Each structure stands twice: as structure tokens, then as C-alpha cells.
Coordinates of C-alpha atoms and ligand atoms in Angstrom, one line a residue:
M1 CA 22.5 -18.3 8.1
R2 CA 22.0 -15.6 10.8
R3 CA 18.4 -15.6 12.2
L4 CA 16.6 -12.3 12.0
R5 CA 14.7 -11.0 15.0
L6 CA 11.4 -9.2 14.0
G7 CA 8.6 -7.4 15.6
C8 CA 5.1 -6.6 14.3
V9 CA 2.9 -3.7 15.4
G10 CA -0.8 -4.1 14.6
T11 CA -2.2 -7.7 14.6
G12 CA -5.3 -7.3 12.5
F13 CA -6.1 -8.6 9.0
I14 CA -3.0 -7.7 7.0
A15 CA -0.7 -8.4 9.9
G16 CA -2.0 -11.9 9.9
K17 CA -0.9 -12.3 6.3
H18 CA 2.6 -10.9 7.1
L19 CA 3.0 -13.0 10.3
A20 CA 2.0 -16.1 8.4
A21 CA 4.6 -15.4 5.7
L22 CA 7.3 -14.3 8.1
S23 CA 6.9 -17.3 10.4
S24 CA 7.2 -19.6 7.4
F25 CA 10.8 -18.4 6.7
E26 CA 13.5 -20.5 8.2
D27 CA 15.8 -17.6 9.1
V28 CA 13.1 -15.6 11.0
D29 CA 12.1 -15.3 14.6
V30 CA 9.0 -13.2 15.3
V31 CA 10.0 -12.2 18.9
A32 CA 7.4 -9.5 19.7
V33 CA 4.0 -8.3 18.6
A34 CA 2.0 -5.3 19.7
D35 CA -1.6 -4.1 19.3
N36 CA -3.5 -1.5 21.3
V37 CA -6.3 -4.0 21.7
E38 CA -4.7 -6.3 24.4
E39 CA -6.6 -9.5 23.5
R40 CA -5.5 -9.2 19.8
A41 CA -1.9 -8.7 20.9
A42 CA -2.1 -11.6 23.3
A43 CA -3.6 -14.0 20.7
A44 CA -0.9 -13.1 18.1
A45 CA 1.8 -13.4 20.8
S46 CA 0.6 -16.8 21.8
A47 CA 0.4 -18.0 18.2
H48 CA 4.0 -16.9 17.5
D49 CA 5.5 -17.6 20.9
A50 CA 6.4 -13.9 21.0
R51 CA 6.4 -11.2 23.7
C52 CA 3.3 -9.1 23.8
Y53 CA 2.9 -5.3 24.0
T54 CA 0.0 -2.9 23.9
D55 CA 2.1 0.0 22.7
G56 CA 4.2 -0.3 19.5
V57 CA 6.6 2.4 20.6
D58 CA 7.3 0.3 23.8
L59 CA 8.0 -2.7 21.5
V60 CA 10.5 -0.7 19.4
E61 CA 12.2 0.7 22.5
S62 CA 12.4 -2.5 24.5
E63 CA 13.3 -5.2 22.0
D64 CA 16.6 -5.8 20.2
L65 CA 15.3 -6.2 16.7
D66 CA 16.6 -6.5 13.1
A67 CA 13.4 -5.0 11.6
V68 CA 9.8 -4.2 12.5
W69 CA 6.6 -4.4 10.5
F70 CA 4.0 -1.6 11.0
C71 CA 0.5 -3.0 10.1
V72 CA -1.7 -0.3 11.7
P73 CA -4.6 1.7 10.3
P74 CA -3.7 4.9 8.4
F75 CA -4.4 7.3 11.3
A76 CA -2.0 5.4 13.6
H77 CA 1.2 6.4 11.7
G78 CA 3.7 8.9 13.0
R79 CA 5.1 8.1 16.4
L80 CA 5.8 4.4 15.5
E81 CA 8.0 5.4 12.5
E82 CA 9.6 8.1 14.6
A83 CA 10.6 5.5 17.2
A84 CA 12.0 3.2 14.5
V85 CA 14.1 6.1 13.1
R86 CA 15.4 7.0 16.6
H87 CA 16.5 3.4 17.1
E88 CA 17.9 3.1 13.5
L89 CA 15.5 0.2 13.1
P90 CA 14.6 -0.8 9.5
F91 CA 10.8 -0.9 9.0
F92 CA 8.3 -2.3 6.7
V93 CA 5.1 -0.3 6.7
E94 CA 1.7 -1.2 5.1
K95 CA 0.2 1.3 2.6
P96 CA -1.1 4.0 2.9
L97 CA 1.8 5.8 4.6
A98 CA -0.7 7.8 6.6
H99 CA -4.2 9.2 6.4
D100 CA -2.8 12.5 5.3
L101 CA 0.2 13.9 3.4
I102 CA 1.8 16.0 6.2
T103 CA 2.6 13.0 8.4
A104 CA 4.1 11.0 5.5
E105 CA 6.2 13.9 4.4
R106 CA 7.5 14.4 7.9
I107 CA 8.4 10.7 8.3
A108 CA 10.0 10.7 4.8
G109 CA 12.3 13.5 5.8
L110 CA 13.4 11.6 9.0
V111 CA 13.9 8.4 7.1
K112 CA 16.0 10.2 4.5
S113 CA 18.2 12.0 7.1
A114 CA 18.8 8.7 8.9
G115 CA 19.5 6.7 5.7
L116 CA 17.1 4.1 7.0
L117 CA 16.2 1.0 5.1
T118 CA 12.4 0.9 4.5
A119 CA 9.8 -1.0 2.5
V120 CA 6.1 -0.2 1.8
G121 CA 3.4 -2.8 1.1
Y122 CA 2.6 -2.0 -2.5
H123 CA 2.5 -5.7 -3.1
W124 CA 1.5 -5.7 -6.8
R125 CA 5.0 -4.6 -7.6
Y126 CA 6.2 -8.1 -6.6
L127 CA 4.0 -10.0 -9.0
D128 CA 5.6 -11.8 -11.9
L129 CA 2.5 -10.7 -14.0
V130 CA 3.4 -7.0 -13.3
K131 CA 7.0 -7.7 -14.4
K132 CA 5.6 -9.1 -17.7
V133 CA 3.5 -5.9 -18.2
Q134 CA 6.6 -3.8 -17.5
A135 CA 8.6 -5.7 -20.1
F136 CA 5.7 -5.5 -22.6
V137 CA 5.2 -1.7 -22.3
Q138 CA 8.9 -0.9 -22.3
D139 CA 9.0 -0.2 -26.1
R140 CA 5.2 0.1 -26.5
P141 CA 4.2 3.0 -24.3
P142 CA 0.6 3.0 -23.1
L143 CA -1.7 5.8 -24.4
L144 CA -4.6 5.2 -22.2
L145 CA -5.1 3.9 -18.6
T146 CA -8.4 2.9 -17.1
G147 CA -8.4 1.8 -13.5
H148 CA -11.0 0.5 -11.1
W149 CA -11.5 -0.1 -7.4
L150 CA -15.1 -1.2 -7.2
D151 CA -15.7 -3.0 -3.9
S152 CA -17.7 -3.2 -0.7
T153 CA -17.1 -1.0 2.3
P154 CA -14.5 -2.8 4.4
P155 CA -16.0 -3.8 7.8
V156 CA -13.3 -2.4 10.1
P157 CA -14.7 0.6 12.0
W158 CA -12.0 3.1 11.0
W159 CA -12.3 2.7 7.3
V160 CA -15.5 4.6 6.6
R161 CA -14.3 7.7 8.6
R162 CA -12.4 9.8 6.1
G163 CA -10.4 11.5 8.9
Q164 CA -9.1 8.1 9.9
S165 CA -8.6 6.1 6.7
G166 CA -7.9 9.1 4.5
G167 CA -10.6 8.0 2.0
Q168 CA -10.9 5.3 -0.6
L169 CA -8.4 6.8 -3.0
V170 CA -5.8 7.1 -0.2
E171 CA -6.6 3.7 1.4
Q172 CA -7.4 1.3 -1.5
T173 CA -7.2 2.9 -5.0
T174 CA -3.6 3.9 -4.0
H175 CA -2.6 0.4 -5.3
V176 CA -3.9 1.3 -8.8
L177 CA -2.3 4.7 -8.7
D178 CA 1.0 3.1 -7.7
L179 CA 0.8 0.7 -10.7
A180 CA -0.1 3.6 -12.9
R181 CA 3.1 5.4 -11.9
L182 CA 5.1 2.2 -12.3
L183 CA 3.7 1.3 -15.8
V184 CA 2.8 4.6 -17.4
G185 CA 5.1 7.1 -15.5
E186 CA 4.6 10.2 -13.4
V187 CA 1.5 12.3 -13.5
T188 CA 2.3 15.6 -15.1
D189 CA 1.2 18.0 -12.4
L190 CA -0.7 17.0 -9.3
R191 CA -2.7 20.2 -9.6
S192 CA -4.1 18.9 -12.9
V193 CA -5.7 15.8 -11.3
H194 CA -9.4 16.2 -11.5
V195 CA -11.9 14.4 -9.3
Q196 CA -15.6 14.1 -9.1
A197 CA -17.1 12.4 -6.0
T198 CA -20.6 11.5 -5.0
G199 CA -22.2 10.5 -1.6
V200 CA -20.0 12.8 0.4
D201 CA -22.4 13.1 3.4
G202 CA -21.2 13.3 7.0
G203 CA -21.9 10.6 9.5
Q204 CA -24.5 10.9 12.3
D205 CA -21.9 12.5 14.6
G206 CA -21.0 15.0 11.9
E207 CA -17.7 13.2 11.1
E208 CA -16.8 13.2 7.4
L209 CA -17.4 9.9 5.7
V210 CA -15.7 8.4 2.7
P211 CA -17.5 9.2 -0.5
L212 CA -19.6 6.4 -2.0
A213 CA -18.1 6.7 -5.5
S214 CA -15.5 8.9 -7.3
A215 CA -13.9 9.3 -10.7
I216 CA -10.5 10.9 -11.4
S217 CA -8.8 11.9 -14.6
L218 CA -5.0 12.0 -15.0
R219 CA -2.5 13.2 -17.6
F220 CA 1.0 11.6 -17.6
D221 CA 4.4 13.1 -18.6
S222 CA 4.5 10.6 -21.4
G223 CA 1.4 12.2 -22.9
A224 CA -0.8 9.2 -21.9
V225 CA -4.2 10.0 -20.3
G226 CA -6.1 8.0 -17.7
S227 CA -9.2 7.7 -15.6
V228 CA -9.7 5.8 -12.4
S229 CA -13.1 4.9 -10.9
S230 CA -13.7 3.9 -7.3
A231 CA -16.8 2.9 -5.4
R232 CA -17.5 1.3 -2.0
V233 CA -21.2 0.3 -2.5
L234 CA -20.9 -3.2 -4.0
P235 CA -22.0 -6.3 -2.1
A236 CA -18.4 -7.7 -2.6
R237 CA -15.2 -7.0 -4.5
H238 CA -16.4 -6.4 -8.1
R239 CA -13.5 -5.1 -10.1
V240 CA -10.0 -4.1 -8.9
G241 CA -7.3 -3.5 -11.5
L242 CA -6.4 -1.6 -14.5
Q243 CA -6.3 -1.7 -18.3
L244 CA -3.6 -0.2 -20.5
V245 CA -4.2 0.5 -24.2
G246 CA -1.4 1.3 -26.7
E247 CA -0.8 0.9 -30.4
G248 CA -2.3 -2.5 -31.3
Y249 CA -2.8 -3.9 -27.8
A250 CA -4.9 -3.9 -24.6
L251 CA -3.6 -5.3 -21.3
D252 CA -5.9 -6.1 -18.4
L253 CA -4.5 -6.7 -15.0
T254 CA -7.0 -7.8 -12.3
E255 CA -6.7 -8.6 -8.6
R256 CA -9.5 -10.9 -7.4
A257 CA -7.8 -11.4 -4.0
I258 CA -4.3 -10.9 -2.6
V259 CA -3.2 -14.2 -4.0
D260 CA -5.3 -14.3 -7.2
H261 CA -4.3 -12.1 -10.1
E262 CA -5.0 -12.3 -13.8
L263 CA -3.4 -10.7 -16.9
T264 CA -5.1 -10.7 -20.2
V265 CA -3.2 -9.6 -23.3
T266 CA -5.1 -8.7 -26.5
T267 CA -3.0 -8.1 -29.7
A268 CA -3.6 -8.6 -33.4
T269 CA -2.7 -12.3 -32.9
G270 CA -5.6 -12.8 -30.4
T271 CA -6.3 -12.8 -26.6
V272 CA -4.2 -14.7 -24.1
S273 CA -5.0 -14.9 -20.3
E274 CA -2.8 -16.0 -17.5
R275 CA -4.0 -16.5 -13.9
C276 CA -1.5 -16.6 -11.1
A277 CA -1.6 -17.7 -7.4
Q278 CA 1.7 -16.1 -6.4
D279 CA 1.7 -14.7 -2.9
P280 CA 3.0 -11.1 -3.2
I281 CA 2.9 -10.5 0.5
A282 CA 5.4 -13.3 1.1
A283 CA 7.5 -12.0 -1.9
E284 CA 7.7 -8.4 -0.5
D285 CA 8.5 -9.7 3.0
R286 CA 11.3 -11.9 1.6
A287 CA 12.7 -9.0 -0.5
F288 CA 12.8 -6.7 2.6
L289 CA 14.3 -9.4 4.8
D290 CA 17.1 -10.1 2.3
A291 CA 17.8 -6.4 2.1
V292 CA 17.9 -6.2 5.9
A293 CA 20.3 -9.1 6.0
G294 CA 22.5 -7.5 3.3
R295 CA 21.8 -10.4 0.9
G296 CA 19.5 -8.6 -1.6
D297 CA 18.6 -5.4 -3.2
D298 CA 15.0 -6.0 -4.5
V299 CA 12.9 -3.6 -2.4
R300 CA 10.5 -2.3 -5.0
S301 CA 8.8 0.4 -2.9
S302 CA 10.9 2.3 -0.4
Y303 CA 9.3 5.0 1.8
A304 CA 10.5 7.7 -0.6
E305 CA 9.1 5.9 -3.7
A306 CA 5.8 5.3 -1.9
L307 CA 5.6 8.9 -0.9
R308 CA 5.2 9.8 -4.6
T309 CA 2.2 7.5 -4.9
H310 CA 0.8 8.7 -1.6
S311 CA 1.1 12.3 -2.8
L312 CA -0.8 11.4 -6.0
A313 CA -3.5 9.7 -4.0
C314 CA -3.8 12.7 -1.6
A315 CA -4.0 15.1 -4.5
A316 CA -6.8 13.0 -6.0
E317 CA -8.6 12.7 -2.6
R318 CA -8.4 16.4 -1.7
P319 CA -8.0 18.4 -4.9
S320 CA -8.8 21.7 -3.2
E321 CA -5.5 21.2 -1.2
N322 CA -3.5 21.1 -4.5
E323 CA -4.2 24.7 -5.2
E324 CA -1.4 27.0 -4.5
P325 CA -2.1 29.9 -2.0
N326 CA -3.8 32.9 -3.5
G327 CA -5.1 30.7 -6.3
A328 CA -1.8 30.9 -8.2
Ligands
NAD401 N1 -1.4 -4.5 1.0 C1 -2.7 -4.7 1.0 O1 -3.3 -5.2 0.1 C2 -3.5 -4.5 2.3 C3 -4.6 -5.2 2.6 C4 -5.3 -4.9 3.8 C5 -4.9 -3.9 4.6 N2 -3.8 -3.2 4.2 C6 -3.4 -2.0 5.0 O2 -2.9 -2.5 6.3 C7 -3.3 -1.5 7.3 C8 -4.1 -2.2 8.4 O3 -5.3 -2.8 7.8 P1 -6.0 -4.1 8.4 O4 -7.0 -4.5 7.4 O5 -5.0 -5.0 8.9 O6 -6.8 -3.3 9.6 P2 -7.3 -4.0 10.9 O7 -8.2 -3.0 11.6 O8 -7.8 -5.4 10.7 O9 -6.0 -4.2 11.9 C9 -5.3 -3.1 12.4 C10 -4.9 -3.4 13.8 O10 -4.0 -2.4 14.3 C11 -4.4 -2.1 15.6 N3 -4.0 -0.8 16.0 C12 -4.6 0.4 15.7 N4 -3.9 1.4 16.1 C13 -2.8 0.9 16.7 C14 -1.7 1.5 17.3 N5 -1.5 2.8 17.4 N6 -0.7 0.7 17.8 C15 -0.8 -0.7 17.7 N7 -1.9 -1.3 17.1 C16 -2.9 -0.5 16.6 C17 -5.9 -2.4 15.7 O11 -6.3 -2.7 17.0 C18 -6.0 -3.6 14.8 O12 -5.8 -4.8 15.4 C19 -4.1 -0.4 6.6 O13 -3.3 0.7 6.3 C20 -4.5 -1.1 5.3 O14 -4.6 -0.2 4.2 C21 -3.1 -3.5 3.1

């Protein structure tokens, strides 16, 4: 089996999960890592016996790679993906695609023109529990979706700054919105997405902060309706997941942690729960590697697919930007 040469840009929390998964695969060599904080890049390079860069574009331009992972904060997207496109280098990118829509749309255009293989870290799509829900709802369409991302404020400095993270809906609740699209279908018209937010004060330096809590309402092409609540004021993760209700059933899908999910199905015959410790990060990495190696075709979120979710998240985050010019 040909060994795959990989690089990873960003060596923070989620990069640690990807690097652990990637280095556990027998056909993978992590040959280079980059982080703009030199000590972090050096620590990851030493742990993986890889070359070290402080600029991800340098890494892309200097190394002979089969694929690269971009695990950087939302504001850091753009020039990394442009470099990968220039070098025809397949890339895996963590969600969200960017802190804004314009950057993601620009990169999507470049990726499409280049016909580049991509994957995006909407890891719920790789859960067997989600496959079960997809099979369940196939001939029993949901009528109602209720989603939640009720959590603490992540401790990384960029997260609370809306101009850097994009906001909670773009940065976290996007997972729930992605599942909503997967399981219920497309939202009818992004201009019909309604949001109410509270705690929208600016920071001490006047920088716009992420709202403390928000609620959005959605209508789907199928006729289903939905609401999704988000908050960042809890002492720890409180509830992350969604509930689907249809004729004679309720399905509850919950993420307690990245490797701890639960599905509860209630029908006329009773309630059954299933908890699973599958590692969806390893699963999405394996699927992308197999696609890169030409051995598989199971990438469940390409850049183009993720752009639809990102557009929905951006529409919910900034509804005033959904209005057409002249209020049409
Ligand atoms: N799929 C998931 O469930 C999941 C979970 C956590 C984070 N994420 C996503 O992963 C991304 C990173 O999150 P994190 O928690 O790892 O953040 P983090 O702050 O822990 O790590 C980000 C790293 O990127 C580095 N960095 C910043 N700008 C850079 C640049 N231009 N070039 C190179 N390195 C740069 C930082 O120094 C830092 O080490 C976010 O978009 C986040 O939404 C996804």
C-alpha cells in the first residue's frame, strides 16, 4: 500500500485529534506541521517527527504532499486554501469554512474551477447513529426539528470575538444546521430565517462580541418547521444535539463529547436508547484519505456541500445581510 504524505496547518485542540487519528493509520506519514505560534508548531513537529513551519503557505509550497489538513480558527482561512488550490493539493478543512461568507464563496469557486478533492469536518455525518436516523426518516419525513447548542464559552481567545469566530451559529451551531439539512432537507429561503439574539454588547475595546444566547426559526422545503437555540453562558456543555418529530415518533440525537453520542427513539412500541463511542474524527479522516488514494468515495461533506451549511449559518448569524438591496 502506497504511503500518503500529509501536512497539518494549525496545531491546536482539533488538530491534536486529527494528528492522533492520522498517525494511527499504517499508510500515513505526517511529514510537516505548521502553526503561527512557533512553540506549538515545534511541539507537534517533535511529537510526529515532522518538519516544522510557522507559515502554512510555506508548508504547502515547500513540501511534496498528497493532502493537507487545515485546522485553523475561522478568521485564518483564505490564503491557505488558495495555496492548496494553486498546488492542486487536496485539502481537509475544519468547519466553519471561514468567519464570513465572502471568503468561503471565493474559495468554493477556486476549488470548483480546479476540480480539487476536498473534505470538511462536519464529523456527525460519519456517525453510524446518524446513518440510522437517515434510514429511519427516509419514508417517515420529520415535521418538526428542535436543535440546541447550549454550552460554555470556549476558552480560546479568538472565539468570543465575533469578527474572528463568526459567532456561535457559524462556529458551533453549524454542526446542528448541517444535520438539519442532511436529515430534513434544505431551508426554503435563507431570507426567511428569523433570529432573535440577546447579550450582543461590544467588548471593552469596542470589538463586537458573540451574543450570549440566540434563537432561530426555520422552514424547510419539505414543509417541516424548526427552531434552534444556542447559548454560551453555561458552566459546561449542557445540551448539544437535535430532536426530530414526525408521525408517531420522536428521535433525539445528542453529542456529549466528540466520541460520545446517543440516539433515543420513541415510537408507539416504547423508547430505545443507544450510546456510541465511535470516533467520527478518525472516520472522516479515513474517508478522505481513501478518496485521496483513489480507494474510496465516501467523503460526506465536500467544500461545495459545506458551503450550503455555511450559507445557512451565516444567514442565521447576520439576517440583515440576507435582505436584497433596496429591501426587495
Ligand atoms: N469538528 C469539531 O467538532 C471541532 C471541534 C473543535 C474545533 N473545531 C474547529 O477547528 C478550528 C480550530 O479550532 P481549535 O479548537 O483547534 O482552535 P485552537 O485555537 O485550539 O487551535 C488553532 C491553532 O491554529 C493556529 N493558527 C491560527 N492562525 C493560524 C494561521 N494563519 N496559520 C497557522 N496556524 C494558525 C493557532 O496558533 C492555534 O494553535 C475551528 O474552526 C473550530 O471550529 C472543530
